[in-house]
Coordinates of C-alpha atoms (C1' of nucleotides) in Angstrom, one line a residue:
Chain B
X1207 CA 197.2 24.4 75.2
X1208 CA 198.1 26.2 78.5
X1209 CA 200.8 24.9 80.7
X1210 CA 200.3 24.8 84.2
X1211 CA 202.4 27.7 86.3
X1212 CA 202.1 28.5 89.8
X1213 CA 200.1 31.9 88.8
X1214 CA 197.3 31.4 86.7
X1215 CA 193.7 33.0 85.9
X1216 CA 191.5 32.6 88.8
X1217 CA 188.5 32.6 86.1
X1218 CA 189.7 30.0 84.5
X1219 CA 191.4 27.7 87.1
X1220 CA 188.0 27.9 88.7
X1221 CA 186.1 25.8 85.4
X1222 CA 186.3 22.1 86.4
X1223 CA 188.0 20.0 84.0
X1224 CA 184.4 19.1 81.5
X1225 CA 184.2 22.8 81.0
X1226 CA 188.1 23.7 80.7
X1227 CA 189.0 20.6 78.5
X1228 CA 187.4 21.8 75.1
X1229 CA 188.5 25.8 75.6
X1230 CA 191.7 25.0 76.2
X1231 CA 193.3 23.9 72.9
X1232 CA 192.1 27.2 71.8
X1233 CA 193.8 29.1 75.0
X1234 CA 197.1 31.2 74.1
X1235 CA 199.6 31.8 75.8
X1236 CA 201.1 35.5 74.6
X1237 CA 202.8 38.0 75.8
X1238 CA 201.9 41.5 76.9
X1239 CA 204.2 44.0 76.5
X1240 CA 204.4 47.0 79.0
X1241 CA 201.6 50.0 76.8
X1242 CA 200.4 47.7 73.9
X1243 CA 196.9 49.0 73.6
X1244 CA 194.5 45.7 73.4
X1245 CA 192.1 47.4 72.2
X1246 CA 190.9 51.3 71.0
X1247 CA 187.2 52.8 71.6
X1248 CA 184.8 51.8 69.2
X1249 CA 186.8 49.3 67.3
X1250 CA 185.1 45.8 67.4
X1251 CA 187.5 43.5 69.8
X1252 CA 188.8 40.4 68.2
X1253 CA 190.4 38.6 71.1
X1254 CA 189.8 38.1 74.7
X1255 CA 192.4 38.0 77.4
X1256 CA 192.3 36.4 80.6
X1257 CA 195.9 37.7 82.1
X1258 CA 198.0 35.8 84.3
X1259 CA 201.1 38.0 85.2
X1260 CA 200.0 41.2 83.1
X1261 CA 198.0 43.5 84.6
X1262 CA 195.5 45.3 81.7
X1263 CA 194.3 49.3 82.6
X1264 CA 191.0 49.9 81.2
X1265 CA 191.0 53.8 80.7
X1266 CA 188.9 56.9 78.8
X1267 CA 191.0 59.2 76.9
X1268 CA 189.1 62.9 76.8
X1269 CA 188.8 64.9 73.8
X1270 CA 192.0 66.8 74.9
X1271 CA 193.6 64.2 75.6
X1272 CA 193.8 63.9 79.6
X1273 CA 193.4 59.9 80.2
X1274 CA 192.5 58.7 83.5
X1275 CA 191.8 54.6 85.0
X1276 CA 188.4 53.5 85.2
X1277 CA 189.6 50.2 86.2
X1278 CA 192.0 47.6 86.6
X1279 CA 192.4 44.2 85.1
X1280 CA 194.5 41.5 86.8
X1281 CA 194.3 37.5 87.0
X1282 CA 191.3 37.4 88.6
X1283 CA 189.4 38.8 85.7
X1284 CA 189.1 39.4 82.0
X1285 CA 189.4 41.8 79.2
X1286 CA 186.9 42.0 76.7
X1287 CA 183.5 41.6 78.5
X1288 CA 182.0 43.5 76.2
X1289 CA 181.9 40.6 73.8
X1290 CA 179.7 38.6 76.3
X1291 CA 177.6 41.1 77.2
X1292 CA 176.7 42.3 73.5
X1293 CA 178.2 45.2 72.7
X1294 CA 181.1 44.0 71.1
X1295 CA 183.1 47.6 71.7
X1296 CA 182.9 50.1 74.2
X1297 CA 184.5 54.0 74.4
X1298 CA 187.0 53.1 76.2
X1299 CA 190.5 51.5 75.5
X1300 CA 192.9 48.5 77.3
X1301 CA 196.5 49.1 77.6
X1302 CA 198.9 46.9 79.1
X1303 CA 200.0 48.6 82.5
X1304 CA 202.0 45.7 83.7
X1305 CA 204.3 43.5 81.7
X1306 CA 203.7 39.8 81.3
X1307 CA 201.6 37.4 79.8
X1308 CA 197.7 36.2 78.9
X1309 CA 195.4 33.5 77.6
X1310 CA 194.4 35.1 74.3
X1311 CA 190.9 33.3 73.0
X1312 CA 189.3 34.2 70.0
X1313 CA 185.9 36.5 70.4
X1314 CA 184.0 33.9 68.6
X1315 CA 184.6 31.5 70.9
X1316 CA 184.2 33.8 74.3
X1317 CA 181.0 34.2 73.0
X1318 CA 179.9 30.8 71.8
X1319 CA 181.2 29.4 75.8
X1320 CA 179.3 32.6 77.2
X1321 CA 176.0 31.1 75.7
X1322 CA 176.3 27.5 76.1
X1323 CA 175.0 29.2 79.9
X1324 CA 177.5 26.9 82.1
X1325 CA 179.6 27.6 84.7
X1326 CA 181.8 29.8 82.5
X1327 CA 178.8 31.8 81.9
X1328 CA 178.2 32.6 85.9
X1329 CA 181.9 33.2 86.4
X1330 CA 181.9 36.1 83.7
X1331 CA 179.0 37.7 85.3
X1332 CA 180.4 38.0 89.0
X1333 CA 183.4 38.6 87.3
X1334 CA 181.3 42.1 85.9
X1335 CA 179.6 42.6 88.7
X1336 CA 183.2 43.0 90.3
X1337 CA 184.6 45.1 87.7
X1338 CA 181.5 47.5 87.9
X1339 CA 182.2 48.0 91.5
X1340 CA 185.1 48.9 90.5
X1341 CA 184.4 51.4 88.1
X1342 CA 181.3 53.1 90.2
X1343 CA 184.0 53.2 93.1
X1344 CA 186.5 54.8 91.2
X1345 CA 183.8 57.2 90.2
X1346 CA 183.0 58.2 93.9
X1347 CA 186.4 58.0 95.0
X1348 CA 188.0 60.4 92.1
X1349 CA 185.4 63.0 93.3
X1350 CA 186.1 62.6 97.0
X1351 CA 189.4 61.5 98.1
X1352 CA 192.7 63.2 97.7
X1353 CA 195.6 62.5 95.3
X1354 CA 197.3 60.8 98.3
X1355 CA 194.5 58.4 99.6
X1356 CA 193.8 57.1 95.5
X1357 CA 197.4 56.8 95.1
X1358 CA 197.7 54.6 98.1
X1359 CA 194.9 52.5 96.8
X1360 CA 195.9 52.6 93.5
X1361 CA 199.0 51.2 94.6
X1362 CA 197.4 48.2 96.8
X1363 CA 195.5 47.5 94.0
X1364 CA 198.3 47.0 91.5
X1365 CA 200.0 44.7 94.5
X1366 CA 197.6 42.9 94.8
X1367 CA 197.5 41.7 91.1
X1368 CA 201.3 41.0 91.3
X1369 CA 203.5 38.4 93.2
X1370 CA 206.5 40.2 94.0
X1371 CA 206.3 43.7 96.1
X1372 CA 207.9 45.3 93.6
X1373 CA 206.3 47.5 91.0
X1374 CA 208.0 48.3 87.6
X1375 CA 206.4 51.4 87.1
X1376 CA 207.5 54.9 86.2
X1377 CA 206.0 58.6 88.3
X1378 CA 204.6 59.8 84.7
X1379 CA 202.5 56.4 84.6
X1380 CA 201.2 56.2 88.0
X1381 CA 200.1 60.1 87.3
X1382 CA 198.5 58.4 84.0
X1383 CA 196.8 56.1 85.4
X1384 CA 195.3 58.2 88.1
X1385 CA 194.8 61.1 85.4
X1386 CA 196.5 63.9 87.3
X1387 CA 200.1 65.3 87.0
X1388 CA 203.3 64.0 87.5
X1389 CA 204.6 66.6 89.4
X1390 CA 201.5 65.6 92.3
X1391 CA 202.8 62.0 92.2
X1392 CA 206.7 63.1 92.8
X1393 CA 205.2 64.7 95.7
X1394 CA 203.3 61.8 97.6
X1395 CA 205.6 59.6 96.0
X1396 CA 208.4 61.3 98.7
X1397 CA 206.3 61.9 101.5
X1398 CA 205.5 58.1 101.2
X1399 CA 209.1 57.2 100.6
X1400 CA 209.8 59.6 103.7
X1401 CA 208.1 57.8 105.8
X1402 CA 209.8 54.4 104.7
X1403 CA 206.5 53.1 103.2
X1404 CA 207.9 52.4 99.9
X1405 CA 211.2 53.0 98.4
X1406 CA 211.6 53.6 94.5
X1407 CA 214.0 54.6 91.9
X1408 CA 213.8 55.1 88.3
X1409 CA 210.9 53.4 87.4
X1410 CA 210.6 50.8 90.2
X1411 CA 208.2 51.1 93.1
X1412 CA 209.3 48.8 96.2
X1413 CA 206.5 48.6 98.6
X1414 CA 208.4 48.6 102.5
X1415 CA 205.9 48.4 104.3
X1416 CA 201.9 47.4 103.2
X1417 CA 200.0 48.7 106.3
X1418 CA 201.2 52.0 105.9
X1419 CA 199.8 52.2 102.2
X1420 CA 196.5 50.4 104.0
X1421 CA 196.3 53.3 106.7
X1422 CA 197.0 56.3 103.7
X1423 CA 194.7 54.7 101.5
X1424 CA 190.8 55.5 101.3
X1425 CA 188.3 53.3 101.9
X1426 CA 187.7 52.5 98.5
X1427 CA 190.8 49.3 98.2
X1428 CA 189.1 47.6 101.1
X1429 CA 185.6 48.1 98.9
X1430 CA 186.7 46.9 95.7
X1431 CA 188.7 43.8 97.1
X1432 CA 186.0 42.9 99.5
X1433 CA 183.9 42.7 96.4
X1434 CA 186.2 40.9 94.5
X1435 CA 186.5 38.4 97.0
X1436 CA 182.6 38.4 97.6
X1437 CA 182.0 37.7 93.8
X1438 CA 184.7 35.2 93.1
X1439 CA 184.8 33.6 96.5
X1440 CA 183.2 30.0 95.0
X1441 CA 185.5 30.2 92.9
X1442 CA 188.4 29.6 94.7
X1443 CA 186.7 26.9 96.1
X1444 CA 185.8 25.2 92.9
X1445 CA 189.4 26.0 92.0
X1446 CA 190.7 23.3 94.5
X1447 CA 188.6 20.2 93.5
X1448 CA 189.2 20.8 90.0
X1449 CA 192.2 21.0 88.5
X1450 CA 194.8 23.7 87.9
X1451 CA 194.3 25.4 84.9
Chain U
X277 CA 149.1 43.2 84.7
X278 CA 150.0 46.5 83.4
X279 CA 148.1 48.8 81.2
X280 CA 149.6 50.9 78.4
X281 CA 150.5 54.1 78.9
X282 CA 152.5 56.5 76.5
X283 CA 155.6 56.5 78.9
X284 CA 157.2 52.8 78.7
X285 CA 159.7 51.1 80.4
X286 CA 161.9 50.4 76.7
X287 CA 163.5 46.8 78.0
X288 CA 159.7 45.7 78.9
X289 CA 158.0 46.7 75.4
X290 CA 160.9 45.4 73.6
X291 CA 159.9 41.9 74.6
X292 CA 157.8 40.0 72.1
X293 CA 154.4 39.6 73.4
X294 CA 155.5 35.6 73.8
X295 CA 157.5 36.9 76.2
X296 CA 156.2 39.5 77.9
X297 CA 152.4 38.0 78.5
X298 CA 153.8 35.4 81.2
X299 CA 156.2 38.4 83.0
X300 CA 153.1 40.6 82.7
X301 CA 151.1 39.3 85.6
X302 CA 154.1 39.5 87.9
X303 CA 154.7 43.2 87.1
X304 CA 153.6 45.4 89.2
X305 CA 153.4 48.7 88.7
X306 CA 154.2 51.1 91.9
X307 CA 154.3 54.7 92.5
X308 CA 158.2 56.0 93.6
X309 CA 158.5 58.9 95.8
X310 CA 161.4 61.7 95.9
X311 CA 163.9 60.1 98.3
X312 CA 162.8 56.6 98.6
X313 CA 165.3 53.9 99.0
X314 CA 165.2 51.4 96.9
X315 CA 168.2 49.5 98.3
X316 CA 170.9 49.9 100.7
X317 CA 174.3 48.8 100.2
X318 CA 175.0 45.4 101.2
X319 CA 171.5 44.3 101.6
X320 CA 170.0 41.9 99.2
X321 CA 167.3 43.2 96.7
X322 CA 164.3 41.8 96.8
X323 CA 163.1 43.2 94.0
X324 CA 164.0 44.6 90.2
X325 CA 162.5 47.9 88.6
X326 CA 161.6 49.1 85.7
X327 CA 161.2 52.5 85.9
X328 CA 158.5 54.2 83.4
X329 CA 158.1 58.1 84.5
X330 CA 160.7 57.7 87.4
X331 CA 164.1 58.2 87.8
X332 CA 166.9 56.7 90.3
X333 CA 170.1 57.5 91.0
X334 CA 172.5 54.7 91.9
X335 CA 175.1 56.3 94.1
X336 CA 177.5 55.6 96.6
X337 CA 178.4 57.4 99.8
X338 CA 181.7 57.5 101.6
X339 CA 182.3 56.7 105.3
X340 CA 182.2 60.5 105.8
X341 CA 179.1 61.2 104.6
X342 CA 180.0 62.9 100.8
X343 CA 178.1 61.1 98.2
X344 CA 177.8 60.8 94.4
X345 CA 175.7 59.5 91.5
X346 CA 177.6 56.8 89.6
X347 CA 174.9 56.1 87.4
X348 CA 171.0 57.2 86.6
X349 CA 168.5 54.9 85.8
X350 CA 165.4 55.7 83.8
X351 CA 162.8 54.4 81.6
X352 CA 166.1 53.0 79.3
X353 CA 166.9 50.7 82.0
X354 CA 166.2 48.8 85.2
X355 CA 167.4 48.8 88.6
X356 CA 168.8 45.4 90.5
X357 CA 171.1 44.5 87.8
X358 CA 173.2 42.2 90.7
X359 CA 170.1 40.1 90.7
X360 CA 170.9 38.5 87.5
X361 CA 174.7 39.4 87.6
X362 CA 175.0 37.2 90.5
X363 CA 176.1 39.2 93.3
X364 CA 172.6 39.8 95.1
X365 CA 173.6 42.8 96.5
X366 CA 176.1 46.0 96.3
X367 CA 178.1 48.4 98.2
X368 CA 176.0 51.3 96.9
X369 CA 172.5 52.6 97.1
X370 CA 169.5 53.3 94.7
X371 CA 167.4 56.0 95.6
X372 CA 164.8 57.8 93.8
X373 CA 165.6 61.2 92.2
X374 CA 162.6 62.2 90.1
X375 CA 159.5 61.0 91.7
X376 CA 157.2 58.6 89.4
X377 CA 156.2 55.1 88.4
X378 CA 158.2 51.7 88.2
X379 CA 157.1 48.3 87.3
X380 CA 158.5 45.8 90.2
X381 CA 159.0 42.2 89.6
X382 CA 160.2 39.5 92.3
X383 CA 163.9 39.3 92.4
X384 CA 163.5 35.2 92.0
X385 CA 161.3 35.4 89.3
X386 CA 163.9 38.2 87.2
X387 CA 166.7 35.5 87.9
X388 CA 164.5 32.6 86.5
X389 CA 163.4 35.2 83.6
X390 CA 167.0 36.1 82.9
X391 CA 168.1 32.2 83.2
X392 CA 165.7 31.4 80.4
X393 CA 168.2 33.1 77.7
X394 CA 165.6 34.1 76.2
X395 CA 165.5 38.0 74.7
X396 CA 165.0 39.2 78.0
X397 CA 168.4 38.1 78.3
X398 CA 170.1 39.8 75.8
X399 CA 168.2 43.0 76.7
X400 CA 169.5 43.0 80.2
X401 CA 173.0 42.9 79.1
X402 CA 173.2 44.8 76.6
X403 CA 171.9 47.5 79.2
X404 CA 174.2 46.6 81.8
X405 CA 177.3 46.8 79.2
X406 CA 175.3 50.9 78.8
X407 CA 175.4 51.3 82.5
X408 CA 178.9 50.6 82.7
X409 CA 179.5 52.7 80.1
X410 CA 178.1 55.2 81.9
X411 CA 179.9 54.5 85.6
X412 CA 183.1 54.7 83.7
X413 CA 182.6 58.3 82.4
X414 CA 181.2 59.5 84.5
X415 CA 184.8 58.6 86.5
X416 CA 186.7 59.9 83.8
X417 CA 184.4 63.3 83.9
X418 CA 184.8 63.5 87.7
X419 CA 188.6 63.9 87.7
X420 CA 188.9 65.9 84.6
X421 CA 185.8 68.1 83.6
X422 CA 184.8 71.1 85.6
X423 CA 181.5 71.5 87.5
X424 CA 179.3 73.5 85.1
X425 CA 180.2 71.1 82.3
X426 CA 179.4 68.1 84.6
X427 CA 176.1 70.0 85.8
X428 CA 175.3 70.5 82.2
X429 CA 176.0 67.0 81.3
X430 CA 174.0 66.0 84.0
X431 CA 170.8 68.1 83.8
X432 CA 171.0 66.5 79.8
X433 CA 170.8 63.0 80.7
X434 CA 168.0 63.6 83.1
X435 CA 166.5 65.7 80.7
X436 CA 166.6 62.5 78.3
X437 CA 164.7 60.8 80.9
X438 CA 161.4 62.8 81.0
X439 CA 158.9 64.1 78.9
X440 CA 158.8 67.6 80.4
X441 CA 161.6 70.4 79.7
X442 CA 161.2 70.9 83.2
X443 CA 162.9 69.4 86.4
X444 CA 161.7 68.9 89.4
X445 CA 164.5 69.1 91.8
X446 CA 166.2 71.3 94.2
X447 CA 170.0 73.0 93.9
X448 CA 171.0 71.1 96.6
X449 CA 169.6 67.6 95.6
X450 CA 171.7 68.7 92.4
X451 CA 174.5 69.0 94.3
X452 CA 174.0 65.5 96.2
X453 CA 174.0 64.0 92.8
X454 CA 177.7 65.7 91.5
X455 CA 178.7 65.3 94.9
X456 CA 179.9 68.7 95.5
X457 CA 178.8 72.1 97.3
X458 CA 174.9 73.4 97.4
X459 CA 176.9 76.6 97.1
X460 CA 178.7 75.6 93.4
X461 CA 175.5 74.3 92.3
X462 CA 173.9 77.9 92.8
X463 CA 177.0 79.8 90.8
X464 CA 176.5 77.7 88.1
X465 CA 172.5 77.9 87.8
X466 CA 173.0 81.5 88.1
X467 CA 175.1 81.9 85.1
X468 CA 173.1 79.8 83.2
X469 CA 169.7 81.7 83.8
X470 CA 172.0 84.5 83.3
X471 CA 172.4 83.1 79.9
X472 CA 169.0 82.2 79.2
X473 CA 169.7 78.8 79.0
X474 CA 167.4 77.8 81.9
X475 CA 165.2 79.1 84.6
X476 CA 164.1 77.9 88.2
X477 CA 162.6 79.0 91.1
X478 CA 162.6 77.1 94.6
X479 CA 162.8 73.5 93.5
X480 CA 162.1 73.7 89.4
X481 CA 164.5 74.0 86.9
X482 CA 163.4 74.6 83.0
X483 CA 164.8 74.0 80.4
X484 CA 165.1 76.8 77.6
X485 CA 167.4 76.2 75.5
X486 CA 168.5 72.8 75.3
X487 CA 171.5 73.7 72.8
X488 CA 173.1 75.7 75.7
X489 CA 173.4 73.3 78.1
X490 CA 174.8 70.9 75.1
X491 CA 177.7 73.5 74.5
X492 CA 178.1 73.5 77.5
X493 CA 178.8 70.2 78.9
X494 CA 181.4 67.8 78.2
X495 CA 181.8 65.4 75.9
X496 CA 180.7 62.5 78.5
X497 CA 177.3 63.5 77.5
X498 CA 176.9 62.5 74.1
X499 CA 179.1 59.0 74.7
X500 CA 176.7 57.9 77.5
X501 CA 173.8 59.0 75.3
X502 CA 175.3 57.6 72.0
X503 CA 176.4 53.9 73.8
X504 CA 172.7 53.6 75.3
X505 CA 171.5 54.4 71.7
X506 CA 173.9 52.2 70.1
X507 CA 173.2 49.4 72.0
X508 CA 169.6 49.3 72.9
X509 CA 168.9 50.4 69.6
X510 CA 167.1 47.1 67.9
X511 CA 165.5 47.6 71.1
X512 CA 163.4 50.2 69.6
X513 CA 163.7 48.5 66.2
X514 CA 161.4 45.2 67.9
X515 CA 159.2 47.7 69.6
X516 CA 157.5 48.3 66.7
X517 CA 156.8 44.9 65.3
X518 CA 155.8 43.3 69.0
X519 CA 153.3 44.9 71.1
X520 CA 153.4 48.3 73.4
X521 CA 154.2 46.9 76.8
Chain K
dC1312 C1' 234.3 56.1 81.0
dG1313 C1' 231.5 59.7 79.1
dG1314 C1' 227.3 61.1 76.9
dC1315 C1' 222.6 61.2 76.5
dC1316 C1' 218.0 60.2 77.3
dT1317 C1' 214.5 59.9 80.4
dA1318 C1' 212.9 59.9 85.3
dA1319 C1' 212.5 62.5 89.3
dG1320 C1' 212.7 67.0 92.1
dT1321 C1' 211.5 71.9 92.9
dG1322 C1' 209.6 76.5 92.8
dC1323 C1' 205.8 79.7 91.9
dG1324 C1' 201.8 81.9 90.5
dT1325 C1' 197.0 80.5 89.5
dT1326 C1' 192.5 78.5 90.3
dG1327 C1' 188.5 75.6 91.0
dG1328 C1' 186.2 74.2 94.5
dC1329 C1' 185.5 73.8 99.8
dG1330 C1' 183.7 75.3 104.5
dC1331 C1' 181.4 78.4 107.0
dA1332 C1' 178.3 82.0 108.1
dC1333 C1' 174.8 84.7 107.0
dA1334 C1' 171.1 87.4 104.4
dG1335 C1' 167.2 87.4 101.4
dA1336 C1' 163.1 85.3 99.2
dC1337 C1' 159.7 82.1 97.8
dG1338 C1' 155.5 79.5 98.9
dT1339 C1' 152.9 76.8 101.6
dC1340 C1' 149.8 76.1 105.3
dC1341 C1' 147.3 77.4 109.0
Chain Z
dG1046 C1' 147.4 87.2 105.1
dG1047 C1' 151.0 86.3 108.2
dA1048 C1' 154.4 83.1 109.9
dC1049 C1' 157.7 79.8 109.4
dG1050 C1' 160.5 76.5 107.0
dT1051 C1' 162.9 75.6 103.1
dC1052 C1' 165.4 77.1 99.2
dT1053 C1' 168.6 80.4 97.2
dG1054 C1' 172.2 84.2 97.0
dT1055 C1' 176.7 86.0 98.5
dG1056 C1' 181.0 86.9 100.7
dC1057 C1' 184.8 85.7 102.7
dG1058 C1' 189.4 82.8 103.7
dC1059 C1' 191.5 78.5 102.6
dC1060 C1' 193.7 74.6 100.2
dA1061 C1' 194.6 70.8 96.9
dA1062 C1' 195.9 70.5 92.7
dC1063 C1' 197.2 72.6 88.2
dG1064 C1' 200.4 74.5 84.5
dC1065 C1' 204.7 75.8 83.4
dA1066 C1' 209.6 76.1 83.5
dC1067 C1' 213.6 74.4 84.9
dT1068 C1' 217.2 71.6 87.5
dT1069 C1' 219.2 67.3 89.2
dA1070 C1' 220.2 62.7 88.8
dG1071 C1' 220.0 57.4 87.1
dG1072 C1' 221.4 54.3 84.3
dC1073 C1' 222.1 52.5 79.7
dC1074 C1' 224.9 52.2 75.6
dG1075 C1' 228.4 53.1 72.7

DNA sequence: CGGCCTAAGTGCGTTGGCGCACAGACGTCC
DNA sequence: GGACGTCTGTGCGCCAACGCACTTAGGCCG
C-alpha cells in the first residue's frame, strides 16, 4: 500500500477514498530506472504505471532505427491506456526518460477498475483525451516549428513534470527524444545557455530563467498544458476533499 | 432511420441489431461537402459522425496559418471522439476532405449510448486506441520520412477509404493535408505519373498501380492499416452474424 | 593524481524543402 | 466557342537541418 509523499499521481489522488481504498493494496511502489523500456511494440503490457517522480517517453522507433517522442508521460497521467481502451499493445514503446519512481498495478486489475464505470473510469478518459492532444500536437508541431521552438517546449514540458528546475538529462537524449541529431541540440543548447536561459553541464540541464524558454518555445506547450489542465481540472478539485493518495 | 447501402459505416453494422434498432432512428444520414467544417477548435460538438462514403481530415493549424492532417477519418471510424472521452471539445478542427455521406447522431444521445457499456462501447474505444495509433505515426513520419514517402503513405490510407481507385482532390488540398508546399506536392505527382504509378488531371488523381505507391511509402502505412485491422477486426467478424447496418 | 570513458563543441559539404514569381493548360460556364 | 478562373509546371535563391569526422573537456574511478 502507497505511502503518502508530497508528490503523488494526480489520477490517483483525485479518486475519493471508496474508490482508492480497494486499489490500493494492490498499488506498487517501484522504481524506474533512467532507459528501462516499460514496454516494446506489439508485446501484450502486463503492468500499468501511474508515475510519481519518473517521467515515462512514449516513442516510435523507424525501421532504421531513427526514434522520435510522440509523447510524454508524467504524474498527471498513466502508462498503459492501451489496456483500458482494448487493445492491449500498441507500435509503439515506453522508456523511462526521467529517473524515479511509479505505482505499478497489475493489467488485470486496470482493466477490471476501468469497467466497474466509476470515477476511475472518467479520469482515464480525460486523462486520453489529454494525451491525444498531445500526440496530434506533436504531430503538427514536428512538421512546422523549428528545432529551437520544440526544444524549448520540449523542455517546459519535461519541467513541468518535475519539482526541482533541474533536469538530469544528457544532449544525445534530448536529440532522442525530439528525434533529430545531437549535433542540432549542442547548437540551441548554447545559444540558449548564451543567453543565460539555462545553464548545463554534463548531463544536467538547469533552467535560469523559465520565461525565456516560454518566449522561444512554440505555441504548442501552452496547447498541450492548457489541455491538460482543461481535462484534469475537476480533478484537482476532487483531489482536495478527498484524501491524499 | 437509415437504409442499407453497400458502403457502411463498420462501427454502426458491427452493432447487434439489439443494439442498433433504438440508435437507428436517431441516425441521420447527411450529405458532406468538400470543405465543410465539421468542428472548430475549442467549440463544443454538437454532434458525432459516422462517415459512410465521406472522408474527414482532423487537423490542426498553427497561429501562423500552416496546417496539417493528424489523423483521417473514414467509414472505419467516427468523428467527435471528445464527446464520449469527456473533453467536449478540442484544439483542432474536422473538416471534410472527400465529399460524401455521414450518419449524424446527437452528441447527448452518443454520450448516453457510450455510458451504456454496452458493445458500442467497446467499439468506440477500440477505435479511438486506432486513431491514436495513427496521430502518433503519423508524428513519428513527419520528422523522419521524406515527402514522397509521406504523400504515398497518404494517398494509401485514403485510397483504403473509398471504393474508387480514383481521388478526387486537388495538388494543393494534398499539400494542406502534409502540410507542406503546393509546389512539392506537384514534383512528386510528377515523378510518379512519370512512373506510371498514377495519373491526374486538374483535381483527379488515379490510381494505377497500387504496388507503386506501396514501395514507395513508408512503413507508417502498413502499421496504421495493420492496428485499425487488428483492432477493429471482430468488428468485421460480428458483422456477419448481426445485421447490415 | 592520472587515465579513460562519455558528453559536448566545431567545421564543412550536402540536401530536402521553402518562398516567391511566373508561365502554361485545362475545363467550365456563359 | 471564347473567356476567365483555377489548377499545374518550372525556375530560381535560400536556409534549416543532416551526416560525418574530429577535437575538447568533465568527471568518475582506480
Amino acid at each position: 500500500m502507497p505511502s503518502c509523499t508530497s508528490s503523488q499521481n494526480r489520477l490517483l489522488s483525485a479518486l475519493p477514498t471508496a474508490e482508492f481504498e480497494p486499489l490500493s493494496a494492490h498499488l506498487e511502489l517501484v522504481p524506474m530506472r533512467l532507459g528501462e523500456m516499460l514496454y516494446e511494440p506489439g508485446v501484450k503490457l502486463q503492468h500499468a504505471y501511474f508515475p510519481t517522480t519518473a517521467i515515462v517517453s512514449l516513442h516510435y522507433v523507424t525501421g532504421s532505427g531513427a526514434s522520435s517522442e510522440t509523447a510524454g508521460v508524467g504524474n498527471e497521467g498513466v502508462v498503459g491506456i492501451a489496456l483500458f481502451m482494448g487493445g492491449d499493445t500498441t507500435p509503439s514503446s515506453a522508456v523511462v526518460q526521467t529517473a524515479g519512481h511509479a505505482y505499478r498495478l497489475e493489467a488485470c486489475l486496470l482493466k477490471r477498475e476501468f469497467n466497474r464505470g466509476g470515477l476511475m473510469q472518467q479520469l482515464l478518459l480525460r486523462y486520453t483525451q489529454a494525451l491525444i492532444t498531445q500526440m496530434s500536437q506533436v504531430a503538427a508541431c514536428n512538421r512546422h516549428h523549428s528545432l529551437e521552438q520544440r526544444m524549448c517546449r520540449w523542455l517546459l514540458l519535461t519541467l513541468d513534470r518535475v519539482l526541482s528546475h533541474e533536469l538530469i538529462l544528457t544532449q544525445e537524449l534530448v536529440a532522442n527524444m525530439l528525434g533529430v541529431r545531437r549535433e542540432g541540440v549542442t547548437e540551441v543548447a548554447g545559444k540558449l545557455q548564451r543567453a543565460g536561459v539555462i545553464r548545463y553541464r554534463r548531463g544536467h540541464i538547469a533552467v535560469l530563467e523559465r520565461a525565456g524558454l516560454e518566449t522561444s518555445a512554440c505555441e504548442c506547450y501552452a496547447v498541450i498544458k492548457k489541455e491538460v489542465d482543461r481535462l484534469l481540472s475537476d480533478v484537482q478539485y476532487r483531489q482536495s476533499t478527498s484524501r491524499v493518495a
